[in-house]
CSV table of C-alpha atoms (C1' of nucleotides) in Angstrom, one decimal:
chain,number,residue,atom,x,y,z
A,1,MET,CA,-0.1,0.0,0.0
A,2,PRO,CA,2.8,2.4,0.6
A,3,LYS,CA,3.1,4.9,-2.1
A,4,LEU,CA,6.4,6.9,-2.3
A,5,GLY,CA,6.8,10.6,-1.9
A,6,MET,CA,4.2,10.7,0.8
A,7,GLU,CA,6.3,12.9,3.1
A,8,PRO,CA,5.1,16.3,1.8
A,9,ILE,CA,1.6,15.2,1.7
A,10,ARG,CA,1.6,13.8,5.1
A,11,LYS,CA,3.3,16.8,6.6
A,12,ALA,CA,0.8,19.1,4.9
A,13,ALA,CA,-2.2,17.1,6.2
A,14,LEU,CA,-0.7,17.2,9.7
A,15,VAL,CA,-0.2,21.0,9.7
A,16,LYS,CA,-3.6,21.7,8.4
A,17,ALA,CA,-5.1,19.2,11.1
A,18,THR,CA,-3.1,20.8,13.9
A,19,ILE,CA,-4.5,24.2,13.0
A,20,VAL,CA,-8.0,22.8,12.7
A,21,GLU,CA,-7.7,20.9,16.1
A,22,ILE,CA,-6.3,23.8,18.0
A,23,GLY,CA,-9.0,26.0,16.8
A,24,ARG,CA,-11.6,23.5,17.6
A,25,VAL,CA,-10.4,22.7,21.1
A,26,GLY,CA,-9.5,26.2,21.7
A,27,SER,CA,-6.2,25.5,23.4
A,28,LEU,CA,-2.8,23.9,22.8
A,29,ASP,CA,-4.1,20.9,24.8
A,30,VAL,CA,-4.5,18.7,21.7
A,31,THR,CA,-3.1,15.4,21.7
A,32,VAL,CA,-0.9,14.1,18.9
A,33,SER,CA,-3.4,11.3,18.4
A,34,GLN,CA,-6.3,13.7,17.8
A,35,ILE,CA,-4.1,15.6,15.2
A,36,ALA,CA,-3.2,12.5,13.7
A,37,LYS,CA,-6.5,10.9,13.4
A,38,ARG,CA,-7.8,14.1,11.9
A,39,ALA,CA,-5.2,13.9,9.4
A,40,GLY,CA,-6.0,10.3,8.6
A,41,MET,CA,-3.0,8.5,10.1
A,42,SER,CA,-1.6,7.0,13.1
A,43,SER,CA,0.0,9.0,15.9
A,44,ALA,CA,3.2,7.2,15.4
A,45,LEU,CA,3.5,8.4,11.9
A,46,ALA,CA,2.9,11.9,13.0
A,47,HIS,CA,6.0,11.4,15.3
A,48,HIS,CA,7.8,9.8,12.5
A,49,TYR,CA,7.6,12.9,10.3
A,50,PHE,CA,7.7,15.7,12.8
A,51,GLY,CA,9.7,14.2,15.7
A,52,SER,CA,7.7,16.1,18.3
A,53,LYS,CA,4.5,17.8,19.0
A,54,GLU,CA,6.4,21.0,19.5
A,55,GLU,CA,7.7,20.9,15.9
A,56,MET,CA,4.1,20.4,14.6
A,57,PHE,CA,3.0,23.4,16.4
A,58,LEU,CA,5.9,25.3,14.9
A,59,ALA,CA,5.2,24.0,11.5
A,60,ALA,CA,1.7,25.1,11.8
A,61,MET,CA,2.6,28.7,12.8
A,62,ARG,CA,5.0,28.7,9.9
A,63,HIS,CA,2.2,27.8,7.7
A,64,ILE,CA,-0.3,30.4,8.9
A,65,LEU,CA,2.4,32.9,8.8
A,66,THR,CA,3.2,32.0,5.1
A,67,LEU,CA,-0.4,32.1,4.1
A,68,TYR,CA,-0.9,35.5,5.6
A,69,GLY,CA,2.5,36.8,4.0
A,70,ALA,CA,1.3,35.4,0.6
A,71,GLU,CA,-2.0,37.1,0.8
A,72,VAL,CA,-0.5,40.5,1.5
A,73,ARG,CA,2.1,40.2,-1.1
A,74,GLY,CA,-0.6,39.2,-3.5
A,75,ALA,CA,-2.8,42.1,-2.5
A,76,LEU,CA,0.2,44.6,-2.8
A,77,VAL,CA,1.1,43.8,-6.3
A,78,LEU,CA,-1.9,45.6,-7.8
A,79,VAL,CA,-1.5,48.6,-5.6
A,80,GLU,CA,-1.0,52.3,-6.6
A,81,GLY,CA,-0.2,54.9,-4.0
A,82,PRO,CA,0.0,54.8,-0.2
A,83,GLU,CA,-3.6,54.9,0.7
A,84,SER,CA,-4.4,51.9,-1.5
A,85,ARG,CA,-1.4,50.2,0.0
A,86,LEU,CA,-2.8,50.6,3.5
A,87,ARG,CA,-6.2,49.5,2.4
A,88,ALA,CA,-4.7,46.3,0.8
A,89,VAL,CA,-2.7,45.4,4.0
A,90,LEU,CA,-5.9,45.7,6.1
A,91,ALA,CA,-8.1,43.7,3.6
A,92,ALA,CA,-5.5,40.8,3.7
A,93,SER,CA,-5.4,40.9,7.5
A,94,PHE,CA,-9.1,40.6,7.8
A,95,SER,CA,-9.8,38.6,4.7
A,96,ALA,CA,-12.1,35.6,5.2
A,97,ALA,CA,-9.3,33.2,4.8
A,98,ASN,CA,-7.4,34.7,7.8
A,99,PHE,CA,-10.0,36.1,9.9
A,100,ARG,CA,-12.0,33.0,10.7
A,101,ARG,CA,-12.7,31.5,14.2
A,102,GLU,CA,-10.3,28.6,13.7
A,103,ALA,CA,-7.3,30.6,12.5
A,104,VAL,CA,-7.9,33.3,15.0
A,105,GLY,CA,-8.1,30.6,17.8
A,106,ALA,CA,-4.8,29.1,16.6
A,107,TRP,CA,-3.4,32.5,16.3
A,108,LEU,CA,-4.3,33.4,20.0
A,109,ASN,CA,-2.8,30.1,21.2
A,110,PHE,CA,0.4,30.6,19.1
A,111,TRP,CA,0.7,33.9,21.2
A,112,VAL,CA,0.7,31.7,24.4
A,113,LEU,CA,3.3,29.3,22.9
A,114,ALA,CA,5.5,32.3,22.1
A,115,GLN,CA,5.7,32.9,25.9
A,116,THR,CA,7.4,29.5,26.4
A,117,VAL,CA,9.0,28.5,23.0
A,118,PRO,CA,11.6,31.0,21.6
A,119,GLU,CA,11.2,29.9,18.1
A,120,ALA,CA,7.5,30.7,18.3
A,121,LYS,CA,8.3,34.0,19.8
A,122,ARG,CA,10.8,34.6,16.8
A,123,LEU,CA,8.2,33.9,14.4
A,124,LEU,CA,5.7,36.1,15.8
A,125,LYS,CA,8.1,38.9,15.9
A,126,VAL,CA,8.7,38.3,12.2
A,127,TYR,CA,5.1,38.8,11.6
A,128,GLN,CA,4.9,41.9,13.7
A,129,GLY,CA,8.0,43.2,11.9
A,130,ARG,CA,6.5,42.5,8.6
A,131,LEU,CA,3.2,44.2,9.4
A,132,ARG,CA,5.0,47.1,10.7
A,133,SER,CA,7.1,47.7,7.7
A,134,ASN,CA,4.0,47.3,5.4
A,135,LEU,CA,2.1,49.8,7.4
A,136,LEU,CA,5.1,52.1,7.5
A,137,ALA,CA,5.7,52.0,3.8
A,138,GLY,CA,2.1,53.4,3.4
A,139,LEU,CA,2.1,55.7,6.3
A,140,ARG,CA,5.5,57.5,5.7
A,141,PRO,CA,4.4,59.4,2.7
A,142,LEU,CA,1.0,60.4,4.4
A,143,ALA,CA,2.2,61.2,7.9
A,144,GLY,CA,5.8,61.9,7.8
A,145,ASP,CA,7.5,61.3,11.1
A,146,ARG,CA,4.2,60.4,12.9
A,147,ALA,CA,4.3,57.2,10.8
A,148,GLU,CA,6.1,55.2,13.3
A,149,ALA,CA,3.7,56.0,16.2
A,150,LEU,CA,0.9,55.5,13.8
A,151,ALA,CA,2.0,52.1,12.7
A,152,ASP,CA,2.5,50.9,16.3
A,153,GLY,CA,-0.9,52.0,17.2
A,154,LEU,CA,-2.4,50.4,14.1
A,155,GLY,CA,-0.6,47.2,14.6
A,156,ALA,CA,-1.8,47.0,18.1
A,157,LEU,CA,-5.4,47.8,16.9
A,158,ILE,CA,-5.3,45.0,14.4
A,159,ASP,CA,-4.1,42.5,17.0
A,160,GLY,CA,-6.8,43.7,19.5
A,161,LEU,CA,-9.4,43.1,16.9
A,162,TYR,CA,-8.3,39.6,16.4
A,163,LEU,CA,-8.4,39.2,20.1
A,164,ARG,CA,-11.7,40.4,20.5
A,165,GLU,CA,-13.0,38.1,17.6
A,166,VAL,CA,-12.3,35.2,20.0
A,167,LEU,CA,-14.9,36.2,22.5
A,168,LYS,CA,-17.5,37.2,20.0
A,169,SER,CA,-20.3,34.9,19.2
A,170,GLY,CA,-21.7,34.8,15.6
A,171,PRO,CA,-19.7,34.6,12.4
A,172,PRO,CA,-16.8,36.8,12.1
A,173,ASP,CA,-17.2,40.2,10.6
A,174,GLY,CA,-14.1,41.3,8.7
A,175,ALA,CA,-15.7,44.2,7.1
A,176,ALA,CA,-16.6,45.7,10.6
A,177,ALA,CA,-13.0,45.4,11.6
A,178,ILE,CA,-11.6,46.9,8.5
A,179,ALA,CA,-14.1,49.8,9.1
A,180,THR,CA,-12.9,50.3,12.7
A,181,ALA,CA,-9.2,50.2,11.3
A,182,LEU,CA,-9.8,52.6,8.6
A,183,ASN,CA,-11.7,54.9,11.0
A,184,TYR,CA,-8.6,55.1,13.0
A,185,LEU,CA,-6.4,55.7,10.0
A,186,ASN,CA,-8.7,58.5,8.5
A,187,SER,CA,-9.0,60.5,11.7
A,188,GLN,CA,-5.2,60.2,12.3
A,189,LEU,CA,-4.3,61.4,8.8
A,190,GLU,CA,-7.0,64.3,8.6
A,191,GLY,CA,-5.3,66.1,11.2
A,192,ALA,CA,-1.8,65.9,9.4
A,193,ARG,CA,-3.0,66.6,5.8
A,194,PRO,CA,-1.6,69.8,4.4
B,1,MET,CA,-1.0,23.5,64.9
B,2,PRO,CA,-4.2,24.1,63.0
B,3,LYS,CA,-5.6,27.5,63.8
B,4,LEU,CA,-9.1,28.2,62.9
B,5,GLY,CA,-10.3,30.7,60.2
B,6,MET,CA,-7.7,29.6,57.6
B,7,GLU,CA,-10.0,29.3,54.8
B,8,PRO,CA,-9.9,32.8,53.5
B,9,ILE,CA,-6.2,33.2,54.1
B,10,ARG,CA,-5.4,30.0,52.3
B,11,LYS,CA,-7.8,30.9,49.4
B,12,ALA,CA,-6.2,34.2,48.9
B,13,ALA,CA,-2.8,32.7,49.2
B,14,LEU,CA,-3.7,30.3,46.4
B,15,VAL,CA,-5.3,32.8,44.1
B,16,LYS,CA,-2.2,34.9,44.2
B,17,ALA,CA,0.0,31.9,43.7
B,18,THR,CA,-2.1,30.8,40.8
B,19,ILE,CA,-1.6,34.1,39.0
B,20,VAL,CA,2.2,34.3,39.8
B,21,GLU,CA,2.6,30.7,38.4
B,22,ILE,CA,0.6,31.1,35.3
B,23,GLY,CA,2.7,34.4,34.6
B,24,ARG,CA,5.9,32.6,35.3
B,25,VAL,CA,5.2,29.5,33.2
B,26,GLY,CA,3.5,31.5,30.6
B,27,SER,CA,0.7,29.0,30.1
B,28,LEU,CA,-2.1,27.3,31.9
B,29,ASP,CA,0.0,24.2,32.1
B,30,VAL,CA,0.7,24.8,35.9
B,31,THR,CA,0.2,21.9,38.1
B,32,VAL,CA,-1.8,22.2,41.2
B,33,SER,CA,1.3,21.0,43.1
B,34,GLN,CA,3.3,24.0,41.7
B,35,ILE,CA,0.6,26.3,42.8
B,36,ALA,CA,0.2,24.9,46.2
B,37,LYS,CA,3.9,24.7,46.8
B,38,ARG,CA,4.3,28.5,46.1
B,39,ALA,CA,1.4,29.2,48.4
B,40,GLY,CA,3.0,27.2,51.1
B,41,MET,CA,0.7,24.2,51.4
B,42,SER,CA,0.0,20.7,50.1
B,43,SER,CA,-1.7,20.1,46.9
B,44,ALA,CA,-4.4,18.1,48.8
B,45,LEU,CA,-5.2,21.3,50.6
B,46,ALA,CA,-5.5,23.3,47.5
B,47,HIS,CA,-8.0,20.7,46.3
B,48,HIS,CA,-9.8,20.7,49.7
B,49,TYR,CA,-10.5,24.5,49.5
B,50,PHE,CA,-11.1,24.8,45.7
B,51,GLY,CA,-12.3,21.4,44.6
B,52,SER,CA,-10.6,21.5,41.2
B,53,LYS,CA,-8.0,23.4,39.2
B,54,GLU,CA,-10.5,25.0,37.1
B,55,GLU,CA,-12.1,26.5,40.1
B,56,MET,CA,-8.7,27.9,41.1
B,57,PHE,CA,-8.3,29.5,37.6
B,58,LEU,CA,-11.6,31.1,37.8
B,59,ALA,CA,-11.0,32.5,41.3
B,60,ALA,CA,-7.7,34.0,40.0
B,61,MET,CA,-9.7,35.7,37.1
B,62,ARG,CA,-12.2,37.1,39.4
B,63,HIS,CA,-9.6,38.5,41.5
B,64,ILE,CA,-7.7,40.2,38.6
B,65,LEU,CA,-11.1,41.6,37.5
B,66,THR,CA,-12.0,42.6,41.1
B,67,LEU,CA,-8.5,44.5,41.2
B,68,TYR,CA,-9.0,46.3,38.0
B,69,GLY,CA,-12.5,47.4,38.8
B,70,ALA,CA,-11.4,48.7,42.2
B,71,GLU,CA,-8.7,50.6,40.5
B,72,VAL,CA,-11.0,52.0,37.9
B,73,ARG,CA,-13.6,53.0,40.5
B,74,GLY,CA,-11.0,54.6,42.7
B,75,ALA,CA,-9.6,56.7,39.8
B,76,LEU,CA,-13.4,57.7,38.8
B,77,VAL,CA,-14.4,59.3,42.1
B,78,LEU,CA,-12.1,62.2,41.9
B,79,VAL,CA,-12.9,63.2,38.3
B,80,GLU,CA,-14.4,66.0,36.7
B,81,GLY,CA,-15.6,66.1,33.1
B,82,PRO,CA,-15.6,63.7,30.4
B,83,GLU,CA,-11.9,64.1,29.1
B,84,SER,CA,-10.6,63.5,32.7
B,85,ARG,CA,-12.8,60.5,32.9
B,86,LEU,CA,-11.3,58.9,29.8
B,87,ARG,CA,-7.8,59.6,31.0
B,88,ALA,CA,-8.5,58.0,34.3
B,89,VAL,CA,-9.9,54.8,32.6
B,90,LEU,CA,-6.7,54.6,30.7
B,91,ALA,CA,-4.4,55.4,33.6
B,92,ALA,CA,-6.0,52.5,35.6
B,93,SER,CA,-5.7,50.0,32.6
B,94,PHE,CA,-2.1,50.6,32.3
B,95,SER,CA,-1.2,51.1,35.8
B,96,ALA,CA,1.8,49.6,37.0
B,97,ALA,CA,-0.3,47.1,39.2
B,98,ASN,CA,-2.2,45.8,36.2
B,99,PHE,CA,0.1,46.3,33.3
B,100,ARG,CA,3.0,44.0,34.5
B,101,ARG,CA,4.3,41.0,32.7
B,102,GLU,CA,2.9,38.5,35.3
B,103,ALA,CA,-0.6,40.0,35.2
B,104,VAL,CA,-0.5,40.4,31.5
B,105,GLY,CA,0.5,36.9,30.9
B,106,ALA,CA,-2.1,35.6,33.2
B,107,TRP,CA,-4.7,37.8,31.3
B,108,LEU,CA,-3.6,36.3,28.0
B,109,ASN,CA,-4.0,32.8,29.4
B,110,PHE,CA,-7.6,33.7,30.7
B,111,TRP,CA,-8.4,34.6,27.3
B,112,VAL,CA,-7.4,31.3,26.2
B,113,LEU,CA,-9.4,29.6,29.0
B,114,ALA,CA,-12.5,31.4,27.9
B,115,GLN,CA,-12.5,29.6,24.6
B,116,THR,CA,-13.2,26.5,26.5
B,117,VAL,CA,-14.7,27.3,29.9
B,118,PRO,CA,-18.1,29.3,29.7
B,119,GLU,CA,-17.7,31.0,33.1
B,120,ALA,CA,-14.3,32.3,31.9
B,121,LYS,CA,-16.0,33.6,28.9
B,122,ARG,CA,-18.7,35.2,31.0
B,123,LEU,CA,-16.1,36.9,33.3
B,124,LEU,CA,-14.2,38.3,30.3
B,125,LYS,CA,-17.5,39.7,28.8
B,126,VAL,CA,-18.3,41.4,32.1
B,127,TYR,CA,-14.8,43.0,31.9
B,128,GLN,CA,-15.4,44.2,28.3
B,129,GLY,CA,-18.8,45.4,29.2
B,130,ARG,CA,-17.5,47.4,32.1
B,131,LEU,CA,-14.6,49.0,30.1
B,132,ARG,CA,-17.0,49.9,27.2
B,133,SER,CA,-19.6,51.5,29.5
B,134,ASN,CA,-16.9,53.5,31.3
B,135,LEU,CA,-15.4,54.6,27.9
B,136,LEU,CA,-18.9,55.4,26.5
B,137,ALA,CA,-19.7,57.6,29.7
B,138,GLY,CA,-16.7,59.8,28.7
B,139,LEU,CA,-17.1,59.6,25.0
B,140,ARG,CA,-20.8,60.5,24.5
B,141,PRO,CA,-20.5,63.9,25.6
B,142,LEU,CA,-17.6,64.6,23.4
B,143,ALA,CA,-18.4,62.4,20.2
B,144,GLY,CA,-22.1,62.1,20.4
B,145,ASP,CA,-23.4,59.1,18.3
B,146,ARG,CA,-19.9,58.3,17.1
B,147,ALA,CA,-19.3,57.3,20.7
B,148,GLU,CA,-20.2,53.6,20.2
B,149,ALA,CA,-17.8,53.1,17.3
B,150,LEU,CA,-14.9,54.9,19.3
B,151,ALA,CA,-15.4,52.9,22.2
B,152,ASP,CA,-15.2,49.7,20.3
B,153,GLY,CA,-12.1,50.8,18.5
B,154,LEU,CA,-10.4,52.2,21.7
B,155,GLY,CA,-11.4,48.9,23.6
B,156,ALA,CA,-9.8,46.9,21.0
B,157,LEU,CA,-6.7,49.0,20.9
B,158,ILE,CA,-6.3,48.6,24.7
B,159,ASP,CA,-6.6,44.9,24.4
B,160,GLY,CA,-4.1,45.0,21.6
B,161,LEU,CA,-1.6,46.8,23.5
B,162,TYR,CA,-1.9,44.3,26.4
B,163,LEU,CA,-1.3,41.5,23.8
B,164,ARG,CA,1.9,43.1,22.5
B,165,GLU,CA,3.2,43.6,25.9
B,166,VAL,CA,3.4,39.9,26.0
B,167,LEU,CA,5.9,39.9,23.2
B,168,LYS,CA,8.0,42.5,24.2
B,169,SER,CA,11.3,42.4,25.9
B,170,GLY,CA,12.3,44.8,28.7
B,171,PRO,CA,10.0,46.3,31.4
B,172,PRO,CA,6.5,47.2,30.6
B,173,ASP,CA,6.0,50.8,29.6
B,174,GLY,CA,2.6,51.9,30.6
B,175,ALA,CA,3.2,55.6,29.8
B,176,ALA,CA,3.8,54.6,26.1
B,177,ALA,CA,0.8,52.6,26.0
B,178,ILE,CA,-1.3,55.4,27.4
B,179,ALA,CA,0.3,57.8,25.0
B,180,THR,CA,-0.8,55.6,21.9
B,181,ALA,CA,-4.4,55.5,23.3
B,182,LEU,CA,-4.5,59.1,23.9
B,183,ASN,CA,-3.1,59.9,20.6
B,184,TYR,CA,-6.1,57.7,19.2
B,185,LEU,CA,-8.5,59.6,21.2
B,186,ASN,CA,-7.3,63.0,20.5
B,187,SER,CA,-7.2,62.7,16.7
B,188,GLN,CA,-10.5,61.1,16.7
B,189,LEU,CA,-12.1,63.8,18.8
B,190,GLU,CA,-10.4,66.7,17.0
B,191,GLY,CA,-12.5,66.1,13.8
B,192,ALA,CA,-15.8,66.1,15.8
B,193,ARG,CA,-15.2,69.0,18.0
B,194,PRO,CA,-17.4,72.1,17.3
C,1,DT,C1',16.9,-11.4,-6.4
C,2,DT,C1',18.6,-9.8,-2.6
C,3,DT,C1',19.0,-5.3,-0.2
C,4,DT,C1',17.9,-1.0,1.0
C,5,DT,C1',15.0,2.8,1.4
C,6,DT,C1',10.5,4.6,2.6
C,7,DG,C1',6.0,4.3,4.6
C,8,DT,C1',3.0,2.5,8.3
C,9,DT,C1',1.0,0.8,12.7
C,10,DG,C1',-0.2,-1.6,17.1
C,11,DA,C1',1.6,-2.1,21.3
C,12,DT,C1',4.4,-0.5,25.0
C,13,DT,C1',7.0,2.3,28.1
C,14,DG,C1',7.5,5.8,31.2
C,15,DA,C1',6.2,9.9,33.3
C,16,DC,C1',3.3,12.9,35.1
C,17,DG,C1',-0.6,14.8,37.2
C,18,DA,C1',-5.7,15.6,39.0
C,19,DG,C1',-8.4,14.3,42.4
C,20,DT,C1',-9.4,11.0,46.5
C,21,DC,C1',-8.9,9.1,51.0
C,22,DA,C1',-7.4,7.7,55.5
C,23,DA,C1',-5.4,9.4,59.2
C,24,DT,C1',-3.7,12.8,62.5
C,25,DA,C1',-4.2,17.0,65.3
C,26,DA,C1',-5.8,20.9,67.2
C,27,DA,C1',-9.5,23.8,68.5
C,28,DC,C1',-14.5,24.6,69.7
C,29,DT,C1',-19.0,22.7,71.6
C,30,DT,C1',-21.9,20.8,74.8
D,1,DA,C1',-14.9,14.4,79.0
D,2,DA,C1',-16.9,13.1,74.8
D,3,DG,C1',-18.0,14.7,70.4
D,4,DT,C1',-17.8,17.6,66.5
D,5,DT,C1',-15.8,20.6,63.3
D,6,DT,C1',-11.8,22.5,60.9
D,7,DA,C1',-7.0,22.1,59.2
D,8,DT,C1',-3.7,19.4,57.0
D,9,DT,C1',-1.0,16.0,54.5
D,10,DG,C1',1.4,11.6,52.6
D,11,DA,C1',0.1,7.9,50.0
D,12,DC,C1',-2.5,6.2,46.4
D,13,DT,C1',-5.4,5.5,42.3
D,14,DC,C1',-6.5,6.0,37.7
D,15,DG,C1',-6.1,8.0,33.5
D,16,DT,C1',-3.7,10.2,30.0
D,17,DC,C1',-0.3,11.1,26.6
D,18,DA,C1',4.4,11.8,24.3
D,19,DA,C1',7.6,9.1,22.5
D,20,DT,C1',9.7,4.8,21.2
D,21,DC,C1',10.0,0.1,19.2
D,22,DA,C1',9.6,-3.9,16.7
D,23,DA,C1',7.4,-5.5,12.9
D,24,DC,C1',5.4,-5.7,8.5
D,25,DA,C1',4.7,-4.0,3.5
D,26,DA,C1',6.0,-2.2,-0.8
D,27,DA,C1',8.8,0.1,-4.2
D,28,DA,C1',13.4,1.1,-5.9
D,29,DA,C1',18.2,0.0,-6.4
D,30,DA,C1',22.0,-3.2,-6.6
DNA sequence: TTTTTTGTTGATTGACGAGTCAATAAACTT
DNA sequence: AAGTTTATTGACTCGTCAATCAACAAAAAA
C-alpha cells in the first residue's frame, strides 16, 4: 500500500489538522493522536515525520504566517499609492481566509506558545515586523515622522481586533474590523494633511 | 497546629500563587502542586479548598477583574468632566499594578481559557462590558453618536496593547501605551469638535 | 533477487498529574 | 470528657499522553 513521496503530503495534512484541532479545542491541549486521527494516520506516523509535538505546532505557525504573507504580497502587487497600499494590508489581515474562528483561535494560542518557546516568539516577531514595515511604507508618505507611532498604534489595534474576535459569538465580521481600522487611520491622517 | 479561620487566608494565597505561576510558566499548564507549593501548602489542601484546578483559575480571574475594577472605580471618584474620565480609565488600565508581565501573561491565558470554559468567557465579557460603558460615559458628551464606534475601537486598541506587551522584552511601559491610546482619542475627537 | 529505502502501525513504556482518602491533630461545643 | 468541626498531609488511584520500538509491506536500487 505504501506509495512513495508521501512525506510532503503527510506533513501538509498534519499541519492543516493541527490548526483545525487547536481552533476546535481552543487550546494547545490537543493530543498528537487527535491531530493524527484528523489527518488520517496513526500518531506514530505523525511522530515519524515531525519528531515532536512542538515541531508540529511550529510548522503550523509557519504555515499560517506563510499564508498571511502570501496574501499580503498578492494584494500589494496591484496597488497604486500609499492609501491603497494601506487598504490592501488591512483587507488581507481581515480577509475571510485569515479572519476565521479557527485561524484566530490558533493565532491566540500561538501567542501563548510564544511565551514559552523561543522559536514561536521569533516567528511572531517576524510577523509583527512585516506588518509594521508594510504599514510604514504606506504611512510615511502620508504622515511623515508620525508614521512610526501610527504604525505601532494601528498594529496594536489590528491585534486587538483579532483578540476580540475570539470572544464574540456569531460569524466573524471582517468588514466591521476593517471599518474600525480605517476609521482610526482616517482620523489620524486628517489632522496631518496639508 | 491548625488554627481556625484559615480558609480565606489559604484561598487568597492560592489565588495569588495561581496568578504568579501562570505568569511565570506562561501557560495554563501549571500543576496544582506547583501552585500549592508556592502558596506554602500541600496540593491536597488546595483541592480541599477549591475542589478543582478550574475553580482555582476562575477565582484567579475574578480576583484580577476585581482589582482592575476597584482601581478604575477609585480613579473615577475624583474626576471632573469627560476628558478627565477617559484619562482615568486609561491610567487605571495601564497602571503599574495591572500592566505588569505577570498579570498580562495571566490575562492572555484567561483569554485562552475563555474559549473552553463558559464561566471564563462570561467573566471576560463582564470586563469588556464594564470597560465599554466606562469609555462610553466619557465619549458620549464628546463624540455624540460616534461614541459607540469609538469605544469599540479604543477597547480593541487597549486589548491589543496588552497583547503586544506579552512579546516585548524589557520592562513594561505603561506610559507609552497610554500615549498611544490618547493619541487615538485626540485625533478622533479633533475632527468632531465644534 | 537480494538489499535498501520509505511508509506505516499496534503495542508498549515511562512519566506525570488531577483528584481522593484515610489518618492525625488541634481547636471549639456541649 | 466526649463529640464535632476545621485544618492538614502523605500515599494512592486512575487516567492520559508523548515518544519509542518492533514488525510488516511495498517500491526502488543493486
